[in-house]
CSV table of C-alpha atoms in Angstrom, one decimal:
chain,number,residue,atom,x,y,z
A,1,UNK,CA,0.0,0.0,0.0
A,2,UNK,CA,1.0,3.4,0.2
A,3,UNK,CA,0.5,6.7,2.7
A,4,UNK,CA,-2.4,8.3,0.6
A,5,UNK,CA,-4.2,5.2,-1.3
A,6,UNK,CA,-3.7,2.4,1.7
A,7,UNK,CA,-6.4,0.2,0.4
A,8,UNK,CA,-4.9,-0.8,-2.9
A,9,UNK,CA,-2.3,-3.4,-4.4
A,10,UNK,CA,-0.1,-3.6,-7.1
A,11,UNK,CA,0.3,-6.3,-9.3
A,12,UNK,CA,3.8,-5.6,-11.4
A,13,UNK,CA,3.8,-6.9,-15.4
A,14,UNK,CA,6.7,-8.8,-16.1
A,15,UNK,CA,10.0,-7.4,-16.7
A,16,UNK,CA,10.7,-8.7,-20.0
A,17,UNK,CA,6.8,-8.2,-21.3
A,18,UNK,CA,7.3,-4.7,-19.8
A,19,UNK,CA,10.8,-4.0,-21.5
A,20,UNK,CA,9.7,-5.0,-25.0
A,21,UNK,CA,6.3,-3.0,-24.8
A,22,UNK,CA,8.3,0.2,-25.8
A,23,UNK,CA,10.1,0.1,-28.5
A,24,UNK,CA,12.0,3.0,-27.7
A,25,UNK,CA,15.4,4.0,-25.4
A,26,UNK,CA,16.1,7.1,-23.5
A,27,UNK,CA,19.7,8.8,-24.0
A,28,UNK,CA,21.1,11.6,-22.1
A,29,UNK,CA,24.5,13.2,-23.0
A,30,UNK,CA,27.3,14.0,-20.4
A,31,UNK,CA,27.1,17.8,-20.1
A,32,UNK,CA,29.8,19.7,-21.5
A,33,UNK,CA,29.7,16.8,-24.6
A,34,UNK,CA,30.7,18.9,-27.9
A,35,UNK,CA,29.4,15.9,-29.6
A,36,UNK,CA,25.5,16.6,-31.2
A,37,UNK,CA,23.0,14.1,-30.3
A,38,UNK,CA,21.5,14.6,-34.2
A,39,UNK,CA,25.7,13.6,-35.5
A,40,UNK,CA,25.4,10.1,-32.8
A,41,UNK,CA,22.0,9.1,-33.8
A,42,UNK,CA,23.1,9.7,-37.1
A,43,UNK,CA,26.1,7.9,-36.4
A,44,UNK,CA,24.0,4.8,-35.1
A,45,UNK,CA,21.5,4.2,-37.7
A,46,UNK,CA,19.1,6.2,-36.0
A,47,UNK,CA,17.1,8.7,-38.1
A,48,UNK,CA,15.2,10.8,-35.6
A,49,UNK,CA,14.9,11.3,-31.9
A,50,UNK,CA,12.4,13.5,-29.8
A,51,UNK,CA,13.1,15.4,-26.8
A,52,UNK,CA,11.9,15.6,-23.3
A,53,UNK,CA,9.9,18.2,-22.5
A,54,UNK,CA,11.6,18.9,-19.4
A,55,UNK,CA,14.8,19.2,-21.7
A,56,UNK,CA,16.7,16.7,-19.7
A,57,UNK,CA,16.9,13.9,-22.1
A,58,UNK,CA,16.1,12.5,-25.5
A,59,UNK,CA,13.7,9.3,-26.6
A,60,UNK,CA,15.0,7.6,-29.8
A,61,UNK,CA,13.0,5.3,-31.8
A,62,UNK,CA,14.6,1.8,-32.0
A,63,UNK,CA,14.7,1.2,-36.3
A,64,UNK,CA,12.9,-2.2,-37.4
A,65,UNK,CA,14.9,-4.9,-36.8
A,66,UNK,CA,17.8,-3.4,-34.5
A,67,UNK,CA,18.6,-4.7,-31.3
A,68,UNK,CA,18.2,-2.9,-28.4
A,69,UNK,CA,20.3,-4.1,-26.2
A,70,UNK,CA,22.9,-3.7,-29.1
A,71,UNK,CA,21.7,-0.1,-29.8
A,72,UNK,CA,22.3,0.7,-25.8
A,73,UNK,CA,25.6,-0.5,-25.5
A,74,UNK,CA,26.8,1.7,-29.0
A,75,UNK,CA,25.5,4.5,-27.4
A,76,UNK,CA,27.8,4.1,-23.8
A,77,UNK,CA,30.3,2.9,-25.8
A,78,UNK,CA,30.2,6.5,-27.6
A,79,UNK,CA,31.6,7.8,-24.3
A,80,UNK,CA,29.8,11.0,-24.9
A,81,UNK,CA,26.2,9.1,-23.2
A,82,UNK,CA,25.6,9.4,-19.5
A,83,UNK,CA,23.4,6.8,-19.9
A,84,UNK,CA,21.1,4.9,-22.4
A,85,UNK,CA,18.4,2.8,-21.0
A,86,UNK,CA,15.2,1.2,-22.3
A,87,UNK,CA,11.9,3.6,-22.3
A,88,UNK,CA,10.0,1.4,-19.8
A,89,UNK,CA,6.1,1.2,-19.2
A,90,UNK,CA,4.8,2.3,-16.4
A,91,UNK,CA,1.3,1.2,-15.5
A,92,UNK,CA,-1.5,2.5,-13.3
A,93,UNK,CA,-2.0,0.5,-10.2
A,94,UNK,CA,-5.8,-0.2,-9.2
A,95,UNK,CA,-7.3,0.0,-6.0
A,96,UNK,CA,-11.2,-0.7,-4.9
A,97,UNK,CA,-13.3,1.9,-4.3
A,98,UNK,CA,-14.6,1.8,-0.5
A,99,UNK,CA,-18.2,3.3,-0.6
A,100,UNK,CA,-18.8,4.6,2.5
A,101,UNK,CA,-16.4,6.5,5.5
A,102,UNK,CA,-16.9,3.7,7.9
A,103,UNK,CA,-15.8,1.1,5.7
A,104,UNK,CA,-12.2,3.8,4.8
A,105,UNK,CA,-9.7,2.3,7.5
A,106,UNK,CA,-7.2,3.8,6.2
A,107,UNK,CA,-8.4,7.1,7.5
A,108,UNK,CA,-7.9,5.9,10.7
A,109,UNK,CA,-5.0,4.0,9.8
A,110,UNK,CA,-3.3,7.4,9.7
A,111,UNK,CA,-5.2,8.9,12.6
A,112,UNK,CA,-7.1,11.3,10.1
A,113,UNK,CA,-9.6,12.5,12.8
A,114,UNK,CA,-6.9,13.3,14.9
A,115,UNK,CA,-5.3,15.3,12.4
A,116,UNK,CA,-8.3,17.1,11.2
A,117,UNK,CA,-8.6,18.5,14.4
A,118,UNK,CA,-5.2,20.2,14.2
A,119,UNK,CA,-6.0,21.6,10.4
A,120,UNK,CA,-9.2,20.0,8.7
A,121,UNK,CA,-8.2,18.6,5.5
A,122,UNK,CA,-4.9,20.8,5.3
A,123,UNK,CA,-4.6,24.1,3.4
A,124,UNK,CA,-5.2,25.1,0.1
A,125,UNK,CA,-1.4,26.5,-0.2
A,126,UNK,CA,-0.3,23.1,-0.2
A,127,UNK,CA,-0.6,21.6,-3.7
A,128,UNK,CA,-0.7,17.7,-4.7
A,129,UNK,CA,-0.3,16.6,-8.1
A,130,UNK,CA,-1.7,13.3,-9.4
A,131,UNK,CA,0.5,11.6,-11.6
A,132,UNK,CA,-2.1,10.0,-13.4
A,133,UNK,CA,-4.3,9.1,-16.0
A,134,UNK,CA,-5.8,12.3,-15.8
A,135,UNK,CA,-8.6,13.9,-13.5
A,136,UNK,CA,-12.1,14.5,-13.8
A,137,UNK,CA,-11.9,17.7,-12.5
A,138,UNK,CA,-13.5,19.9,-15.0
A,139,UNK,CA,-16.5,19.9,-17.5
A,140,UNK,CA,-15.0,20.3,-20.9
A,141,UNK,CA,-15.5,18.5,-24.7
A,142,UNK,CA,-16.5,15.3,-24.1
A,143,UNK,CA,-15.6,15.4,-20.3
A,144,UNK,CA,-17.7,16.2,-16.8
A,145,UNK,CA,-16.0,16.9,-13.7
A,146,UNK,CA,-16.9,14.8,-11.1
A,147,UNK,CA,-19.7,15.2,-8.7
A,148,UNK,CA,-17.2,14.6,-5.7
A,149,UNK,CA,-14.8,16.8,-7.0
A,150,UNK,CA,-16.7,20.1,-7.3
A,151,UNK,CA,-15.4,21.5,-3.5
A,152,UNK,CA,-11.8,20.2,-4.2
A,153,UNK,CA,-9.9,23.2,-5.7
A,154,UNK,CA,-7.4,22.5,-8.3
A,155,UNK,CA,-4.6,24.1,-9.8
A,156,UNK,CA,-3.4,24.2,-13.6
A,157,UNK,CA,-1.8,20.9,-14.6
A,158,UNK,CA,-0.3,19.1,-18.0
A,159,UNK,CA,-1.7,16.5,-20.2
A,160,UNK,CA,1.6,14.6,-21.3
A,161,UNK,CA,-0.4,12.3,-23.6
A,162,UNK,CA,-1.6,14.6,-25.7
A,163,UNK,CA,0.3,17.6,-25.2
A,164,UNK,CA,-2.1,20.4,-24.0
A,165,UNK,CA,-3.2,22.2,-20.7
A,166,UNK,CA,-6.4,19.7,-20.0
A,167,UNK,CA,-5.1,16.7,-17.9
A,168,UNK,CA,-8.7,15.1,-18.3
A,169,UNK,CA,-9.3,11.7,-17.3
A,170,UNK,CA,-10.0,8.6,-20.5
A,171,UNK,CA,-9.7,6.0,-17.6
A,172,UNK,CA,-10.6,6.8,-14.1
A,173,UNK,CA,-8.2,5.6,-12.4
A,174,UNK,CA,-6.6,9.4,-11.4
A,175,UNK,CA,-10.1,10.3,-10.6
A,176,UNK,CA,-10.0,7.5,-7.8
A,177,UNK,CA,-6.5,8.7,-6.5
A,178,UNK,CA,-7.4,12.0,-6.4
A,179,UNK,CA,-10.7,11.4,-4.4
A,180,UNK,CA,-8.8,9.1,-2.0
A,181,UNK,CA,-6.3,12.2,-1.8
A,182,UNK,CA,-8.9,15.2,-1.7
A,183,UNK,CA,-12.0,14.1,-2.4
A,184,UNK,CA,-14.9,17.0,-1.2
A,185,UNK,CA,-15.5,16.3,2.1
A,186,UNK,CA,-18.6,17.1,4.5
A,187,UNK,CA,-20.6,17.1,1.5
A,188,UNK,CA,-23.0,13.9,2.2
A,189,UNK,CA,-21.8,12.5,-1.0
A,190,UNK,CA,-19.8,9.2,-1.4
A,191,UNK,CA,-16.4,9.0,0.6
A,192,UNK,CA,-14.4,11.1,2.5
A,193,UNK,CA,-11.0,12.4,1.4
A,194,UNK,CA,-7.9,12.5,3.7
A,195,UNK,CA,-6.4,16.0,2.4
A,196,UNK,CA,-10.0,17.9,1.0
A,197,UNK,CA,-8.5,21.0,1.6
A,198,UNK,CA,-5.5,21.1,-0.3
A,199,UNK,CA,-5.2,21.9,-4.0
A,200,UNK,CA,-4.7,19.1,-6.6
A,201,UNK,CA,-2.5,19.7,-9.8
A,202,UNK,CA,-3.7,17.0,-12.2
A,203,UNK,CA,-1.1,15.7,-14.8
A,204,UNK,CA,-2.1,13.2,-17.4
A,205,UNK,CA,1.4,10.6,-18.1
A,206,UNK,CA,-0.9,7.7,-18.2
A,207,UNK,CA,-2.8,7.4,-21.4
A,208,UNK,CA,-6.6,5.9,-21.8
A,209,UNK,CA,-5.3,2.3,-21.2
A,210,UNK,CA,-3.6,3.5,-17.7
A,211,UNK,CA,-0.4,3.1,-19.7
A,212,UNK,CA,2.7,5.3,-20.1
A,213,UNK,CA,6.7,5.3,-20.0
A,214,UNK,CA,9.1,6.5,-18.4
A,215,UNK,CA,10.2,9.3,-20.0
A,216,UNK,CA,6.3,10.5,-19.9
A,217,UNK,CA,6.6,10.5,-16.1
A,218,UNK,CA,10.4,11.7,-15.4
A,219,UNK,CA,8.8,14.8,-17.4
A,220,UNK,CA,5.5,14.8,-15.5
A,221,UNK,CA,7.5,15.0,-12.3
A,222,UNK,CA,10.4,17.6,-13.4
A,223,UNK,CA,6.9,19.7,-14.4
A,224,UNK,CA,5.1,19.0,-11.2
A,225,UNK,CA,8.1,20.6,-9.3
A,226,UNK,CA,8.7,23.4,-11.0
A,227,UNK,CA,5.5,25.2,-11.2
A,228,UNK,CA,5.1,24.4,-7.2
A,229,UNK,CA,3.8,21.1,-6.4
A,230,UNK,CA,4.4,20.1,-2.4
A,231,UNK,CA,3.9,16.5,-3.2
A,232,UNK,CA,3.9,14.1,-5.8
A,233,UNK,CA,1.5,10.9,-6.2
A,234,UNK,CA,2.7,7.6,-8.0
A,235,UNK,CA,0.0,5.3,-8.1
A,236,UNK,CA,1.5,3.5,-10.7
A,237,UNK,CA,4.2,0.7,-11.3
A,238,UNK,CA,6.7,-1.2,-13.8
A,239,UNK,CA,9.8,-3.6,-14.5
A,240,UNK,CA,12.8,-2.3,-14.7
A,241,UNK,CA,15.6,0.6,-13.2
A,242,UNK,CA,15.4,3.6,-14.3
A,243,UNK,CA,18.1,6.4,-14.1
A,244,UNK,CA,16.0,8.7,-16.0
A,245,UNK,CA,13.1,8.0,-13.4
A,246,UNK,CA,15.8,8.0,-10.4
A,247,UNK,CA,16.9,11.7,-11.6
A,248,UNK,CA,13.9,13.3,-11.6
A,249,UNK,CA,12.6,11.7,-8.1
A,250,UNK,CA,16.5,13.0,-7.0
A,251,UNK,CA,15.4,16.6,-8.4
A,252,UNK,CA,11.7,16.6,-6.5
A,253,UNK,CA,13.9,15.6,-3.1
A,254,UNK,CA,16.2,18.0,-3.6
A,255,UNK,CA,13.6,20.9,-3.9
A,256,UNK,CA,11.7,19.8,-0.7
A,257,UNK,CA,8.9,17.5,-3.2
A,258,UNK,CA,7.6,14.6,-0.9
A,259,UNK,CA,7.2,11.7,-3.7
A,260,UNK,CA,4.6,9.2,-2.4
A,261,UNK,CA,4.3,6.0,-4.9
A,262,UNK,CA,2.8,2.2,-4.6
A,263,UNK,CA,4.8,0.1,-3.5
């Protein structure tokens, strides 16, 4: 379990089912390199390459047929990478939906009454963001906000999955975390959540499937911390060591982020 979302349980795909899903690696260049990333793909058979978001790394496109373990070790033997790793998945991990207060023991797992009565439901200067498939925390296109989430108070968050500034929810899975996080409270609907008064920063790295990659989430987190989350959720799991996920966790501890993930 973890601090925020006790009740669930993660059940982790396979490392090699995982590791082939993506047929993609992440490369990052030792700073100070004079070598250009276009000249080594080049060099390697590699035609094109996008880069992170975030600006911290670049996702190349493994060509038909190559090998990817092959591919990785041409780039370190370069001696210009700081590392090259596969693009791993990274998949949203489920938990039930407890219908009504008395049945949430996790509330008073964490002694939630007791801290209610120091601050009820924390502040709203103290922003969470859901690293998620979304949330349904507004009414726009094709998507309602949910009826739970119209007290919660959110701030501006970034759909990674399609690239725009509507982090909706095509799965409902990030609605759930969120509701378990700061779901409107005191309302006489549904459940109670442990943090209602906080704000919530939704961003979408999961797609409609509740599946996404590494570099997706390294870039959701990097974004998370720099326009002023407090704390990160991870409700979501995969095979496989990740520098490029290890980084930006590093960078969220080292500006004062709490990172809470499943475990």
């Amino acid at each position: 379990g973890e601090m925020v979302e006790s009740v669930e349980s993660v059940t982790a795909p396979s490392p090699a089912a995982g590791a082939a899903a993506v047929q993609e690696i992440i490369v990052k260049l030792k700073s100070g390199t004079r070598t250009s990333s276009e000249n080594l793909h080049r060099s390697l058979g590699v035609s094109k390459a996008a880069t992170s978001r975030s600006g911290r790394f670049e996702v190349v496109r493994i060509p038909d047929g190559a090998d990817a373990a092959g591919l990785i070790a041409d780039y370190l033997a370069s001696g210009v990478v700081e590392y090259a790793e596969p693009n791993y998945v990274r998949l949203a991990a489920w938990a039930p939906d407890d219908a009504l207060y008395p049945l949430q023991w996790h509330l008073d797992a964490v002694d939630a009454k007791g801290a209610w009565d120091v601050q009820p439901g924390g502040t709203s200067d103290v922003v969470v963001a859901i690293l998620d498939t979304g949330v349904a925390y507004e009414t726009y296109d094709v998507f309602t906000q949910a009826p739970d989430l119209a007290g919660t108070q959110f701030v501006a968050g970034w759909d990674f999955i399609n690239g725009d500034a509507h982090p909706n929810d095509d799965n409902g899975h990030g609605t759930h975390v969120c509701g378990t996080v700061a779901q409107t409270t005191n309302n006489g609907i549904g459940v109670a959540g442990l943090a209602f008064g906080v704000s919530v920063m939704p961003v979408k790295v999961l797609d409609a499937s509740g599946s996404g990659t590494v570099a997706t989430l390294a870039d959701g987190i990097y974004y998370a911390v720099d326009h002023g989350a407090h704390v990160i959720n991870l409700s979501l799991s995969g095979p496989g060591v990740s520098q490029t996920e290890a980084d930006a966790i590093a960078y969220a501890y080292d500006h004062g982020v709490v990172v809470v993930c499943a475990a």
